[in-house]
PDB file of C-alpha atoms in Angstrom:
ATOM      1  CA  MET A 534     125.613 -82.128  91.880  1.00 40.00           C
ATOM      2  CA  ALA A 535     124.557 -84.593  89.209  1.00 41.00           C
ATOM      3  CA  ILE A 536     124.207 -88.376  89.347  1.00 35.00           C
ATOM      4  CA  ILE A 537     125.290 -90.021  86.095  1.00 39.00           C
ATOM      5  CA  SER A 538     125.185 -93.806  86.127  1.00 36.00           C
ATOM      6  CA  ASN A 539     127.825 -94.727  88.755  1.00 34.00           C
ATOM      7  CA  PHE A 540     129.378 -91.280  89.095  1.00 36.00           C
ATOM      8  CA  VAL A 541     128.625 -88.016  90.821  1.00 37.00           C
ATOM      9  CA  ILE A 542     129.625 -84.784  89.088  1.00 40.00           C
ATOM     10  CA  PHE A 543     130.219 -81.615  91.074  1.00 42.00           C
ATOM     11  CA  VAL A 544     130.671 -78.479  88.992  1.00 44.00           C
ATOM     12  CA  CYS A 545     132.337 -75.510  90.670  1.00 41.00           C
ATOM     13  CA  LYS A 546     133.262 -72.504  88.580  1.00 40.00           C
ATOM     14  CA  TYR A 547     132.640 -74.659  85.514  1.00 40.00           C
ATOM     15  CA  ARG A 548     135.143 -77.366  86.507  1.00 42.00           C
ATOM     16  CA  ALA A 549     133.705 -80.857  86.792  1.00 44.00           C
ATOM     17  CA  ILE A 550     134.879 -83.187  89.558  1.00 40.00           C
ATOM     18  CA  VAL A 551     133.833 -86.810  88.998  1.00 41.00           C
ATOM     19  CA  LEU A 552     133.599 -89.123  91.993  1.00 37.00           C
ATOM     20  CA  PRO A 553     132.299 -92.708  92.418  1.00 36.00           C
ATOM     21  CA  TYR A 554     128.734 -92.801  93.680  1.00 35.00           C
ATOM     22  CA  ARG A 555     126.963 -95.499  95.666  1.00 34.00           C
ATOM     23  CA  ARG A 556     123.508 -95.547  97.161  1.00 35.00           C
ATOM     24  CA  LEU A 557     122.910 -98.050  99.968  1.00 31.00           C
ATOM     25  CA  GLY A 558     120.349-100.693  99.146  1.00 35.00           C
ATOM     26  CA  ALA A 559     120.267 -99.850  95.435  1.00 39.00           C
ATOM     27  CA  GLY A 560     122.756-102.315  94.001  1.00 40.00           C
ATOM     28  CA  LYS A 561     126.489-102.051  93.434  1.00 38.00           C
ATOM     29  CA  TYR A 562     126.386 -98.556  91.988  1.00 39.00           C
ATOM     30  CA  GLY A 563     122.904 -97.464  92.895  1.00 45.00           C
ATOM     31  CA  ARG A 564     121.428 -98.143  89.446  1.00 47.00           C
ATOM     32  CA  ASN A 565     117.728 -98.140  90.313  1.00 57.00           C
ATOM     33  CA  ASN A 566     114.722 -96.789  88.464  1.00 62.00           C
ATOM     34  CA  ALA A 567     114.982 -93.393  90.125  1.00 60.00           C
ATOM     35  CA  GLU A 568     118.510 -92.944  88.853  1.00 53.00           C
ATOM     36  CA  GLN A 569     117.534 -94.016  85.360  1.00 56.00           C
ATOM     37  CA  ARG A 570     114.988 -91.220  85.393  1.00 51.00           C
ATOM     38  CA  GLU A 571     117.721 -88.866  86.581  1.00 51.00           C
ATOM     39  CA  LEU A 572     119.682 -89.701  83.438  1.00 55.00           C
ATOM     40  CA  GLN A 573     116.924 -87.906  81.535  1.00 50.00           C
ATOM     41  CA  LYS A 574     117.134 -84.765  83.641  1.00 47.00           C
ATOM     42  CA  ILE A 575     120.336 -84.096  85.510  1.00 45.00           C
ATOM     43  CA  THR A 576     120.877 -81.155  87.795  1.00 44.00           C
ATOM     44  CA  ILE A 577     124.313 -79.572  87.998  1.00 42.00           C
ATOM     45  CA  GLN A 578     124.655 -77.104  90.838  1.00 39.00           C
ATOM     46  CA  TYR A 579     127.708 -74.868  91.127  1.00 38.00           C
ATOM     47  CA  GLN A 580     128.456 -72.068  93.518  1.00 34.00           C
ATOM     48  CA  SER A 581     125.386 -71.199  95.567  1.00 31.00           C
ATOM     49  CA  GLN A 582     123.536 -68.879  93.239  1.00 40.00           C
ATOM     50  CA  TYR A 583     123.652 -70.870  89.978  1.00 51.00           C
ATOM     51  CA  ARG A 584     121.668 -73.894  88.892  1.00 77.00           C
ATOM     52  CA  MET A 585     121.867 -75.737  85.582  1.00 89.00           C
ATOM     53  CA  THR A 586     119.945 -78.712  84.292  1.00 94.00           C
ATOM     54  CA  ILE A 587     120.945 -80.900  81.381  1.00 95.00           C
ATOM     55  CA  GLN A 588     118.092 -82.836  79.838  1.00 95.00           C
ATOM     56  CA  GLN A 589     118.148 -85.480  77.133  1.00 96.00           C
ATOM     57  CA  VAL A 590     115.765 -84.620  74.313  1.00 97.00           C
ATOM     58  CA  THR A 591     114.073 -87.574  72.645  1.00 96.00           C
ATOM     59  CA  GLN A 592     111.096 -85.977  70.885  1.00 95.00           C
ATOM     60  CA  ASN A 593     110.384 -82.896  68.771  1.00 96.00           C
ATOM     61  CA  LYS A 594     114.072 -82.086  68.333  1.00 97.00           C
ATOM     62  CA  LYS A 595     113.298 -79.574  65.605  1.00 97.00           C
ATOM     63  CA  GLN A 596     111.883 -77.189  68.203  1.00 97.00           C
ATOM     64  CA  TYR A 597     115.530 -76.340  68.916  1.00 97.00           C
ATOM     65  CA  LEU A 598     116.326 -75.605  65.275  1.00 98.00           C
ATOM     66  CA  ASP A 599     117.130 -71.932  65.829  1.00 97.00           C
ATOM     67  CA  LEU A 600     119.873 -72.921  68.257  1.00 97.00           C
ATOM     68  CA  LEU A 601     121.096 -75.879  66.196  1.00 98.00           C
ATOM     69  CA  LEU A 602     121.549 -73.549  63.229  1.00 97.00           C
ATOM     70  CA  LEU A 603     124.061 -71.552  65.253  1.00 96.00           C
ATOM     71  CA  GLY A 604     126.252 -74.649  65.341  1.00 96.00           C
ATOM     72  CA  ASP A 605     125.537 -75.916  61.826  1.00 97.00           C
ATOM     73  CA  GLU A 606     123.962 -73.324  59.588  1.00 95.00           C
ATOM     74  CA  GLN A 607     122.375 -75.558  56.936  1.00 97.00           C
ATOM     75  CA  GLU A 608     119.205 -77.410  57.931  1.00 98.00           C
ATOM     76  CA  SER A 609     119.698 -80.227  55.425  1.00 97.00           C
ATOM     77  CA  MET A 610     123.043 -81.039  57.067  1.00 98.00           C
ATOM     78  CA  ILE A 611     121.431 -81.085  60.512  1.00 98.00           C
ATOM     79  CA  ASP A 612     118.793 -83.481  59.187  1.00 97.00           C
ATOM     80  CA  ARG A 613     121.521 -86.026  58.438  1.00 97.00           C
ATOM     81  CA  TYR A 614     122.188 -86.676  62.131  1.00 98.00           C
ATOM     82  CA  LEU A 615     119.406 -85.162  64.204  1.00 98.00           C
ATOM     83  CA  ASP A 616     116.937 -88.074  64.273  1.00 96.00           C
ATOM     84  CA  SER A 617     119.533 -90.783  64.865  1.00 96.00           C
ATOM     85  CA  GLY A 618     121.722 -88.768  67.249  1.00 97.00           C
ATOM     86  CA  ASP A 619     121.358 -88.211  70.980  1.00 98.00           C
ATOM     87  CA  MET A 620     120.378 -84.654  71.806  1.00 98.00           C
ATOM     88  CA  PHE A 621     120.921 -82.790  75.069  1.00 98.00           C
ATOM     89  CA  ALA A 622     119.703 -79.369  76.165  1.00 97.00           C
ATOM     90  CA  LEU A 623     121.233 -77.255  78.931  1.00 97.00           C
ATOM     91  CA  TYR A 624     119.051 -74.898  80.939  1.00 96.00           C
ATOM     92  CA  ASP A 625     119.999 -72.252  83.461  1.00 94.00           C
ATOM     93  CA  GLU A 626     116.520 -70.955  84.271  1.00 90.00           C
ATOM     94  CA  GLU A 627     116.061 -70.800  80.486  1.00 95.00           C
ATOM     95  CA  LEU A 628     117.515 -72.676  77.512  1.00 97.00           C
ATOM     96  CA  LYS A 629     121.197 -71.842  77.014  1.00 97.00           C
ATOM     97  CA  ALA A 630     122.782 -74.581  74.864  1.00 97.00           C
ATOM     98  CA  VAL A 631     122.190 -77.816  72.972  1.00 98.00           C
ATOM     99  CA  CYS A 632     124.346 -80.555  71.481  1.00 98.00           C
ATOM    100  CA  VAL A 633     123.896 -83.681  69.361  1.00 98.00           C
ATOM    101  CA  VAL A 634     126.093 -86.783  69.630  1.00 98.00           C
ATOM    102  CA  ALA A 635     126.057 -89.528  66.980  1.00 98.00           C
ATOM    103  CA  HIS A 636     127.290 -93.113  66.988  1.00 97.00           C
ATOM    104  CA  ILE A 637     130.088 -93.639  64.459  1.00 96.00           C
ATOM    105  CA  ASP A 638     131.302 -97.179  65.085  1.00 95.00           C
ATOM    106  CA  LYS A 639     132.331 -99.462  67.927  1.00 92.00           C
ATOM    107  CA  GLY A 640     134.123 -97.362  70.467  1.00 96.00           C
ATOM    108  CA  VAL A 641     133.692 -94.026  68.649  1.00 98.00           C
ATOM    109  CA  CYS A 642     131.040 -91.303  68.836  1.00 98.00           C
ATOM    110  CA  GLU A 643     130.999 -87.826  67.318  1.00 98.00           C
ATOM    111  CA  LEU A 644     129.853 -84.508  68.689  1.00 98.00           C
ATOM    112  CA  LYS A 645     127.959 -83.341  65.605  1.00 98.00           C
ATOM    113  CA  ASN A 646     126.593 -80.063  66.868  1.00 98.00           C
ATOM    114  CA  ILE A 647     127.037 -77.885  69.917  1.00 98.00           C
ATOM    115  CA  ALA A 648     125.628 -74.390  70.169  1.00 97.00           C
ATOM    116  CA  VAL A 649     125.182 -71.745  72.851  1.00 97.00           C
ATOM    117  CA  TYR A 650     123.009 -68.684  72.422  1.00 97.00           C
ATOM    118  CA  GLN A 651     125.218 -65.705  71.658  1.00 93.00           C
ATOM    119  CA  HIS A 652     124.089 -63.722  74.697  1.00 94.00           C
ATOM    120  CA  SER A 653     125.244 -66.652  76.863  1.00 95.00           C
ATOM    121  CA  HIS A 654     128.737 -67.073  75.412  1.00 94.00           C
ATOM    122  CA  ARG A 655     131.744 -67.175  77.762  1.00 92.00           C
ATOM    123  CA  GLN A 656     129.682 -68.287  80.753  1.00 93.00           C
ATOM    124  CA  GLY A 657     130.844 -71.908  80.803  1.00 94.00           C
ATOM    125  CA  TYR A 658     127.754 -73.522  79.300  1.00 96.00           C
ATOM    126  CA  GLY A 659     129.501 -75.139  76.337  1.00 96.00           C
ATOM    127  CA  LYS A 660     132.287 -76.491  78.506  1.00 96.00           C
ATOM    128  CA  ALA A 661     129.795 -77.820  81.072  1.00 95.00           C
ATOM    129  CA  LEU A 662     127.851 -79.599  78.323  1.00 96.00           C
ATOM    130  CA  ILE A 663     131.007 -81.244  76.937  1.00 97.00           C
ATOM    131  CA  SER A 664     132.030 -82.295  80.445  1.00 96.00           C
ATOM    132  CA  TYR A 665     128.621 -83.874  80.915  1.00 96.00           C
ATOM    133  CA  ILE A 666     128.525 -85.833  77.655  1.00 97.00           C
ATOM    134  CA  SER A 667     132.127 -86.976  78.131  1.00 96.00           C
ATOM    135  CA  THR A 668     131.108 -88.643  81.388  1.00 96.00           C
ATOM    136  CA  PHE A 669     127.768 -89.809  80.005  1.00 96.00           C
ATOM    137  CA  TYR A 670     129.457 -91.772  77.198  1.00 97.00           C
ATOM    138  CA  LYS A 671     132.662 -92.956  78.866  1.00 95.00           C
ATOM    139  CA  ASP A 672     131.266 -96.436  79.581  1.00 94.00           C
ATOM    140  CA  LYS A 673     130.020 -96.837  75.995  1.00 95.00           C
ATOM    141  CA  TYR A 674     132.756 -95.272  73.852  1.00 97.00           C
ATOM    142  CA  ASN A 675     136.520 -94.918  74.025  1.00 97.00           C
ATOM    143  CA  THR A 676     136.818 -91.841  71.818  1.00 98.00           C
ATOM    144  CA  MET A 677     134.763 -88.786  70.940  1.00 98.00           C
ATOM    145  CA  LEU A 678     135.313 -86.934  67.668  1.00 98.00           C
ATOM    146  CA  VAL A 679     134.328 -83.408  66.781  1.00 98.00           C
ATOM    147  CA  GLY A 680     134.623 -81.719  63.405  1.00 98.00           C
ATOM    148  CA  THR A 681     134.786 -77.967  62.947  1.00 97.00           C
ATOM    149  CA  GLY A 682     136.050 -75.244  60.687  1.00 96.00           C
ATOM    150  CA  GLU A 683     139.499 -73.716  60.845  1.00 95.00           C
ATOM    151  CA  THR A 684     138.490 -70.936  63.219  1.00 95.00           C
ATOM    152  CA  PRO A 685     141.200 -70.258  65.838  1.00 95.00           C
ATOM    153  CA  SER A 686     138.863 -69.441  68.732  1.00 95.00           C
ATOM    154  CA  VAL A 687     136.737 -72.555  68.144  1.00 96.00           C
ATOM    155  CA  LEU A 688     139.777 -74.829  67.902  1.00 97.00           C
ATOM    156  CA  ALA A 689     141.145 -73.285  71.106  1.00 97.00           C
ATOM    157  CA  PHE A 690     137.817 -73.926  72.871  1.00 97.00           C
ATOM    158  CA  TYR A 691     137.853 -77.636  71.990  1.00 98.00           C
ATOM    159  CA  LYS A 692     141.473 -77.951  73.100  1.00 97.00           C
ATOM    160  CA  ARG A 693     140.516 -76.447  76.473  1.00 97.00           C
ATOM    161  CA  CYS A 694     137.809 -79.119  76.693  1.00 97.00           C
ATOM    162  CA  GLY A 695     140.369 -81.906  76.274  1.00 97.00           C
ATOM    163  CA  PHE A 696     140.310 -82.468  72.504  1.00 98.00           C
ATOM    164  CA  ALA A 697     143.463 -82.814  70.386  1.00 98.00           C
ATOM    165  CA  LEU A 698     143.929 -82.258  66.661  1.00 98.00           C
ATOM    166  CA  SER A 699     143.480 -85.408  64.595  1.00 97.00           C
ATOM    167  CA  HIS A 700     143.037 -84.910  60.842  1.00 97.00           C
ATOM    168  CA  ARG A 701     141.253 -82.839  58.221  1.00 97.00           C
ATOM    169  CA  VAL A 702     138.780 -83.563  55.437  1.00 98.00           C
ATOM    170  CA  LYS A 703     139.650 -81.431  52.434  1.00 98.00           C
ATOM    171  CA  ASN A 704     136.957 -79.140  50.981  1.00 98.00           C
ATOM    172  CA  PHE A 705     134.236 -80.484  53.271  1.00 97.00           C
ATOM    173  CA  PHE A 706     132.412 -77.181  53.630  1.00 97.00           C
ATOM    174  CA  THR A 707     132.693 -76.123  50.003  1.00 97.00           C
ATOM    175  CA  ASP A 708     131.601 -79.578  48.781  1.00 97.00           C
ATOM    176  CA  ASN A 709     128.682 -80.142  51.172  1.00 97.00           C
ATOM    177  CA  TYR A 710     127.128 -76.728  51.828  1.00 97.00           C
ATOM    178  CA  ASP A 711     125.099 -74.730  49.351  1.00 96.00           C
ATOM    179  CA  HIS A 712     126.722 -71.420  50.329  1.00 96.00           C
ATOM    180  CA  LEU A 713     130.067 -70.091  51.485  1.00 96.00           C
ATOM    181  CA  ILE A 714     130.516 -70.048  55.258  1.00 96.00           C
ATOM    182  CA  PHE A 715     132.596 -67.486  57.112  1.00 95.00           C
ATOM    183  CA  GLU A 716     133.468 -67.385  60.791  1.00 93.00           C
ATOM    184  CA  GLU A 717     135.402 -64.505  62.306  1.00 91.00           C
ATOM    185  CA  GLY A 718     136.339 -63.378  58.812  1.00 92.00           C
ATOM    186  CA  VAL A 719     137.703 -66.818  57.845  1.00 90.00           C
ATOM    187  CA  GLN A 720     136.114 -68.852  55.047  1.00 95.00           C
ATOM    188  CA  LEU A 721     135.530 -72.434  56.120  1.00 96.00           C
ATOM    189  CA  VAL A 722     136.874 -74.893  53.553  1.00 97.00           C
ATOM    190  CA  ASP A 723     138.310 -78.001  55.238  1.00 98.00           C
ATOM    191  CA  MET A 724     136.755 -79.866  58.155  1.00 98.00           C
ATOM    192  CA  ILE A 725     139.214 -80.061  61.044  1.00 98.00           C
ATOM    193  CA  TYR A 726     138.722 -83.141  63.234  1.00 98.00           C
ATOM    194  CA  LEU A 727     139.723 -83.346  66.872  1.00 98.00           C
ATOM    195  CA  THR A 728     139.542 -86.338  69.227  1.00 98.00           C
ATOM    196  CA  LYS A 729     139.080 -86.795  72.943  1.00 98.00           C
ATOM    197  CA  GLU A 730     139.797 -89.991  74.854  1.00 97.00           C
ATOM    198  CA  LEU A 731     136.906 -90.754  77.184  1.00 97.00           C
ATOM    199  CA  ARG A 732     138.598 -93.442  79.251  1.00 90.00           C
TER     200      ARG A 732
END
């Protein structure tokens, strides 16, 4: 269970169920100082034997560089959004995944980087992190963007997380990276953008 602003999130078998939350004596939606602290470290408990925490990272973000480079393999590109973006880290006993979300304009944010350690793939961590940030930002933004390469498995993952194809930016990877990038045998050339409605 996790308390996020005025919602409670239950995660069972990696599916998030969002319900209104109210704490007696703590205002309309229970927004007291204790809950504000919980926004910095939120516990998601699913099944009986698993326990995940998602923590907002506000300092020393570069300590997660090895993981960030799995999601965006050029450090100079990460530097463009890391300081100004909001960063979150997911732990399940140990660090499993991180993501960075950046403000784009009124009503729009962008998921700039999301990465899960390879030994922890296909365990629901990426999907849980996207579920969390979608709820975290729903009162602030209408739409979340994400840009990625034209890799079928990655596009399928985002679609399972509620994103839909939007548009592409021609030659983004070849114009902005200092080396050729390949994923699953496919050279990344265009940036494929997807959108998710948060409200």
